[in-house]
Tab-separated table of C-alpha atoms in Angstrom:
chain	number	residue	atom	x	y	z
A	1	MET	CA	100.829	123.509	123.578
A	2	GLY	CA	101.302	120.525	121.527
A	3	GLN	CA	103.373	120.384	118.114
A	4	ILE	CA	104.223	117.712	115.172
A	5	VAL	CA	108.256	117.083	115.930
A	6	TYR	CA	108.674	114.814	113.109
A	7	SER	CA	107.397	112.823	110.086
A	8	CYS	CA	108.315	110.444	107.526
A	9	ILE	CA	107.181	108.522	104.721
A	10	THR	CA	108.380	105.039	105.241
A	11	PRO	CA	107.427	101.419	103.899
A	12	HIS	CA	106.467	98.097	105.839
A	13	GLY	CA	108.271	95.331	103.743
A	14	GLY	CA	108.397	92.590	106.568
A	15	GLU	CA	112.612	92.072	105.332
A	16	ILE	CA	113.006	95.465	106.031
A	17	ILE	CA	113.120	94.221	109.973
A	18	LEU	CA	116.905	92.431	110.183
A	19	GLU	CA	115.511	89.665	112.522
A	20	LEU	CA	113.061	89.033	109.477
A	21	ALA	CA	115.579	89.071	106.524
A	22	GLY	CA	116.547	85.491	106.963
A	23	GLN	CA	119.150	84.554	104.199
A	24	HIS	CA	118.116	87.686	102.160
A	25	VAL	CA	119.829	90.368	104.462
A	26	GLU	CA	121.136	92.220	101.518
A	27	ARG	CA	117.531	92.356	99.502
A	28	MET	CA	116.094	95.400	101.441
A	29	GLN	CA	119.383	96.778	102.701
A	30	THR	CA	119.276	100.039	101.452
A	31	THR	CA	115.650	100.792	102.583
A	32	ARG	CA	116.718	99.105	105.968
A	33	ARG	CA	119.543	101.978	106.319
A	34	SER	CA	117.180	104.680	105.494
A	35	MET	CA	114.887	103.264	108.048
A	36	GLU	CA	117.703	103.362	110.777
A	37	THR	CA	118.331	106.713	110.025
A	38	LEU	CA	114.791	107.895	110.207
A	39	GLY	CA	114.281	106.302	113.603
A	40	LYS	CA	117.486	108.166	114.707
A	41	ARG	CA	116.076	111.154	113.673
A	42	MET	CA	113.011	110.278	115.259
A	43	ARG	CA	114.370	109.404	118.960
A	44	GLU	CA	116.616	113.048	118.298
A	45	GLN	CA	113.099	114.872	118.254
A	46	ARG	CA	111.952	113.094	121.864
A	47	PRO	CA	108.079	112.892	121.116
A	48	ASP	CA	105.931	111.859	123.776
A	49	ALA	CA	103.784	110.094	121.186
A	50	LEU	CA	104.035	108.481	117.377
A	51	VAL	CA	101.065	108.557	115.359
A	52	VAL	CA	101.251	105.573	112.103
A	53	ILE	CA	99.032	105.977	109.372
A	54	THR	CA	98.854	102.682	107.703
A	55	PRO	CA	96.799	101.136	105.092
A	56	HIS	CA	96.663	97.676	106.847
A	57	GLY	CA	94.688	98.210	110.029
A	58	ILE	CA	91.364	97.150	110.725
A	59	ARG	CA	89.452	98.753	108.121
A	60	SER	CA	85.729	100.282	108.208
A	61	ASP	CA	84.292	101.175	104.776
A	62	GLY	CA	84.087	104.652	104.224
A	63	GLN	CA	85.070	105.784	107.547
A	64	PHE	CA	88.630	106.634	109.215
A	65	SER	CA	89.585	104.147	111.538
A	66	ILE	CA	91.235	104.915	115.081
A	67	ILE	CA	92.445	102.235	117.388
A	68	ASN	CA	90.959	103.356	120.985
A	69	SER	CA	91.920	100.002	122.893
A	70	GLU	CA	94.185	100.008	126.114
A	71	SER	CA	97.255	98.570	124.033
A	72	VAL	CA	97.668	96.710	120.678
A	73	VAL	CA	99.767	93.539	119.780
A	74	GLY	CA	101.106	92.705	116.396
A	75	SER	CA	103.584	90.574	114.860
A	76	GLU	CA	104.926	90.140	111.080
A	77	GLN	CA	106.304	86.654	109.938
A	78	GLU	CA	108.974	86.479	106.882
A	79	ASN	CA	111.510	83.689	106.166
A	80	ASN	CA	110.030	81.009	109.178
A	81	ARG	CA	110.554	83.848	111.749
A	82	THR	CA	108.509	86.108	113.942
A	83	TYR	CA	109.089	89.593	115.371
A	84	THR	CA	106.455	90.073	117.637
A	85	MET	CA	105.598	94.084	119.391
A	86	ARG	CA	103.283	95.265	121.911
A	87	ARG	CA	102.501	99.012	122.094
A	88	GLU	CA	100.441	101.375	124.413
A	89	VAL	CA	97.783	103.450	122.934
A	90	GLU	CA	98.026	107.235	123.280
A	91	ARG	CA	93.899	107.418	124.001
A	92	PRO	CA	93.226	110.694	124.782
A	93	LEU	CA	94.893	112.006	121.395
A	94	ALA	CA	93.153	109.178	119.729
A	95	GLN	CA	89.983	110.269	121.510
A	96	SER	CA	90.514	114.007	120.499
A	97	ILE	CA	91.612	113.647	116.741
A	98	ALA	CA	87.741	111.682	116.221
A	99	LYS	CA	85.799	114.132	117.859
A	100	GLU	CA	87.644	116.839	116.066
A	101	ALA	CA	87.112	115.251	112.866
A	102	GLN	CA	83.488	114.155	113.531
A	103	GLU	CA	82.581	117.804	114.590
A	104	SER	CA	83.858	118.664	110.973
A	105	GLY	CA	81.687	116.108	109.441
A	106	LEU	CA	84.317	113.620	108.688
A	107	PRO	CA	83.072	109.802	108.941
A	108	VAL	CA	85.349	108.623	112.043
A	109	SER	CA	85.382	104.844	114.261
A	110	LEU	CA	86.462	104.664	117.534
A	111	LEU	CA	87.677	101.065	117.405
A	112	ASN	CA	88.179	98.881	120.757
A	113	PHE	CA	87.935	95.399	121.807
A	114	GLY	CA	87.318	93.484	124.846
A	115	THR	CA	86.675	95.651	127.705
A	116	THR	CA	86.523	99.444	127.535
A	117	GLU	CA	89.446	99.887	129.662
A	118	GLY	CA	92.243	97.161	131.426
A	119	PRO	CA	94.236	94.521	130.148
A	120	LEU	CA	91.888	92.974	128.120
A	121	SER	CA	91.161	96.370	125.884
A	122	VAL	CA	93.993	94.795	123.235
A	123	LEU	CA	93.706	95.147	119.510
A	124	PRO	CA	95.953	93.678	116.732
A	125	LEU	CA	98.855	95.962	115.047
A	126	ASP	CA	99.104	95.335	111.562
A	127	TRP	CA	102.374	94.969	109.699
A	128	GLY	CA	101.995	98.684	108.384
A	129	ALA	CA	102.758	99.767	111.848
A	130	VAL	CA	104.601	96.824	113.414
A	131	VAL	CA	107.434	97.264	110.544
A	132	PRO	CA	108.175	101.274	110.931
A	133	LEU	CA	107.164	100.932	114.296
A	134	ALA	CA	110.681	98.584	114.858
A	135	PHE	CA	113.120	101.264	113.899
A	136	MET	CA	111.218	103.842	116.091
A	137	PRO	CA	111.109	104.967	119.892
A	138	ASP	CA	109.181	102.765	122.074
A	139	LEU	CA	106.298	105.508	122.663
A	140	PRO	CA	102.315	105.136	123.134
A	141	VAL	CA	100.947	105.408	119.503
A	142	VAL	CA	97.759	106.170	117.455
A	143	ILE	CA	96.917	104.207	115.078
A	144	ILE	CA	94.917	105.439	112.090
A	145	THR	CA	93.786	103.516	108.898
A	146	PRO	CA	91.721	105.609	106.098
A	147	SER	CA	89.286	103.800	103.692
A	148	ARG	CA	89.874	104.241	100.073
A	149	LEU	CA	85.719	104.879	99.686
A	150	ASN	CA	86.934	108.173	101.141
A	151	SER	CA	87.725	111.509	98.512
A	152	ASN	CA	91.046	112.847	98.517
A	153	GLN	CA	89.872	115.820	99.676
A	154	GLU	CA	88.749	114.391	102.956
A	155	MET	CA	91.928	112.572	103.259
A	156	LEU	CA	93.964	115.920	103.312
A	157	LEU	CA	91.170	118.108	105.509
A	158	PHE	CA	91.591	114.885	107.549
A	159	GLY	CA	95.179	115.879	108.042
A	160	GLU	CA	94.203	119.073	109.056
A	161	ILE	CA	92.386	117.739	111.704
A	162	LEU	CA	95.102	115.557	112.972
A	163	ARG	CA	97.700	118.622	113.112
A	164	LYS	CA	95.192	121.157	114.834
A	165	SER	CA	94.375	118.362	117.166
A	166	ILE	CA	98.105	117.572	118.110
A	167	GLU	CA	98.773	121.227	118.635
A	168	GLN	CA	95.755	121.549	121.124
A	169	SER	CA	97.067	118.132	123.170
A	170	ASP	CA	100.074	118.910	125.495
A	171	LYS	CA	102.122	115.923	123.455
A	172	SER	CA	105.212	116.344	121.135
A	173	VAL	CA	104.311	114.156	118.590
A	174	GLY	CA	105.903	112.087	115.463
A	175	ILE	CA	103.956	111.203	112.326
A	176	ILE	CA	104.669	107.865	110.340
A	177	ALA	CA	102.790	107.493	106.638
A	178	SER	CA	103.337	103.839	106.106
A	179	CYS	CA	103.624	103.425	102.544
A	180	ASP	CA	104.611	100.793	99.983
A	181	TRP	CA	103.906	101.580	96.443
A	182	CYS	CA	103.405	99.850	92.923
A	183	HIS	CA	102.724	96.180	93.618
A	184	THR	CA	102.849	94.704	90.254
A	185	HIS	CA	106.669	95.152	89.404
A	186	ASP	CA	107.218	91.576	88.826
A	187	GLU	CA	105.224	88.739	86.900
A	188	ALA	CA	105.903	86.632	90.070
A	189	GLY	CA	104.514	88.474	92.644
A	190	PRO	CA	101.249	87.882	93.621
A	191	TYR	CA	99.623	90.841	91.572
A	192	GLY	CA	101.242	90.101	88.447
A	193	TYR	CA	103.223	92.249	86.240
A	194	HIS	CA	101.817	95.534	84.886
A	195	PRO	CA	104.358	98.260	82.864
A	196	SER	CA	102.330	101.048	85.075
A	197	ALA	CA	104.265	100.310	88.021
A	198	LYS	CA	107.429	101.674	87.092
A	199	ILE	CA	105.478	104.767	85.293
A	200	VAL	CA	103.468	105.431	88.540
A	201	ASP	CA	106.612	104.965	90.698
A	202	GLU	CA	108.543	107.326	88.700
A	203	ARG	CA	105.842	109.925	89.026
A	204	ILE	CA	105.426	109.055	93.041
A	205	VAL	CA	109.026	109.485	93.222
A	206	SER	CA	109.115	112.866	91.681
A	207	ILE	CA	106.308	114.033	93.495
A	208	ILE	CA	107.698	113.493	96.693
A	209	LYS	CA	111.041	114.772	96.011
A	210	SER	CA	109.435	118.102	94.948
A	211	GLY	CA	107.284	118.324	97.920
A	212	ALA	CA	104.116	118.791	96.261
A	213	LEU	CA	102.714	115.643	97.850
A	214	GLU	CA	99.280	116.955	97.405
A	215	GLU	CA	99.636	115.948	94.013
A	216	CYS	CA	99.532	111.891	94.597
A	217	GLY	CA	95.944	112.541	94.741
A	218	ASN	CA	96.380	113.305	90.515
A	219	ILE	CA	97.078	109.291	90.208
A	220	SER	CA	93.953	107.796	88.116
A	221	GLN	CA	92.012	105.336	89.146
A	222	GLU	CA	93.081	103.331	86.181
A	223	ASP	CA	96.682	103.481	87.064
A	224	ILE	CA	95.996	102.476	90.716
A	225	GLU	CA	93.932	99.445	89.705
A	226	SER	CA	96.750	98.146	87.596
A	227	ALA	CA	99.822	99.571	89.519
A	228	LYS	CA	98.539	98.962	92.833
A	229	PRO	CA	99.827	101.639	94.950
A	230	ASP	CA	98.888	101.727	98.611
A	231	GLY	CA	100.631	105.223	99.631
A	232	ILE	CA	98.387	107.551	98.255
A	233	TRP	CA	96.013	107.855	100.962
A	234	GLN	CA	98.683	107.958	103.729
A	235	THR	CA	100.703	110.827	102.116
A	236	LEU	CA	97.507	112.977	101.421
A	237	ILE	CA	96.954	112.536	105.231
A	238	LEU	CA	100.240	113.649	105.811
A	239	ALA	CA	100.337	116.484	103.144
A	240	GLY	CA	97.161	117.914	105.337
A	241	ALA	CA	98.924	117.575	108.376
A	242	VAL	CA	102.117	119.419	107.180
A	243	PRO	CA	101.055	122.205	104.933
A	244	GLN	CA	103.043	122.842	101.503
A	245	ASN	CA	103.861	126.141	102.725
A	246	ASP	CA	105.544	124.951	105.652
A	247	ARG	CA	107.120	121.719	104.196
A	248	SER	CA	110.624	120.721	103.230
A	249	ILE	CA	111.495	117.238	102.015
A	250	GLU	CA	114.502	114.976	102.408
A	251	TRP	CA	114.937	112.157	100.262
A	252	LEU	CA	116.713	109.386	101.789
A	253	SER	CA	115.756	106.267	99.099
A	254	TYR	CA	113.690	104.266	96.695
A	255	GLU	CA	114.283	100.775	95.748
A	256	VAL	CA	112.034	97.577	94.161
A	257	PRO	CA	113.874	94.715	96.169
A	258	THR	CA	111.057	92.453	95.171
A	259	TYR	CA	107.684	92.968	93.598
A	260	PHE	CA	106.759	96.490	95.399
A	261	GLY	CA	108.072	99.540	95.522
A	262	LEU	CA	109.970	101.119	98.586
A	263	ILE	CA	110.317	104.625	99.568
A	264	CYS	CA	111.796	106.311	102.302
A	265	ALA	CA	111.908	110.482	103.120
A	266	GLU	CA	111.812	113.041	106.003
A	267	VAL	CA	108.763	115.547	105.762
A	268	SER	CA	109.837	118.346	107.795
A	269	ARG	CA	108.198	121.547	109.162
A	270	ASN	CA	110.247	124.639	107.775
């Protein structure tokens, strides 16, 4: 019988990876140290596979997208440097999650490219997966990208289905909710400045520290549009996968070294 052996909330800013930091090694150092801690703890639990819930993968409007290719390849570029990664896909688990979700009435897309199987069955791995996976053990992966068009209740339900599928498998699995937070902290950033960024991030920090991850769903649409967080949906899926009565949080760090917030936290089962 399978089980979730470890889970965490991580950011995905490229400069967290030391090889991409260039002249800015100090800029995300606090987060980098936290990521090293999370990676060490993940390895100690010896999972067979990793599930990454990312906002930046291949998206299909109104669908939960799950990669079903043989492998994934991706790279992240910062400061004229490139970090490249290839991972095999844990296809039986990916297919099982999709089947369970479809039977529960959730809209799900299984994604492939090129050929059904074999070396040409490869899809791109986005930076929302590449960055946290750079700190994790080299294992087969399941890559999931939710659509923001789906409701918060659907996110929670999908998380419950994710847990059920893992428990019905023969795999020990680690889950990574890949989440950057508000993106309007700095006028010089690509989304400009809005005072709600600080307010919303402070609320998110409080929510995660309290362990009541479901409350991320109470952030208003107005605040989402002005502060531009991209971690709410992945966190809600994680909340469904690790129920509140079976959940404890270890807070690691929060910082805003550029224009967006970075949070690292461990989400353990009691």
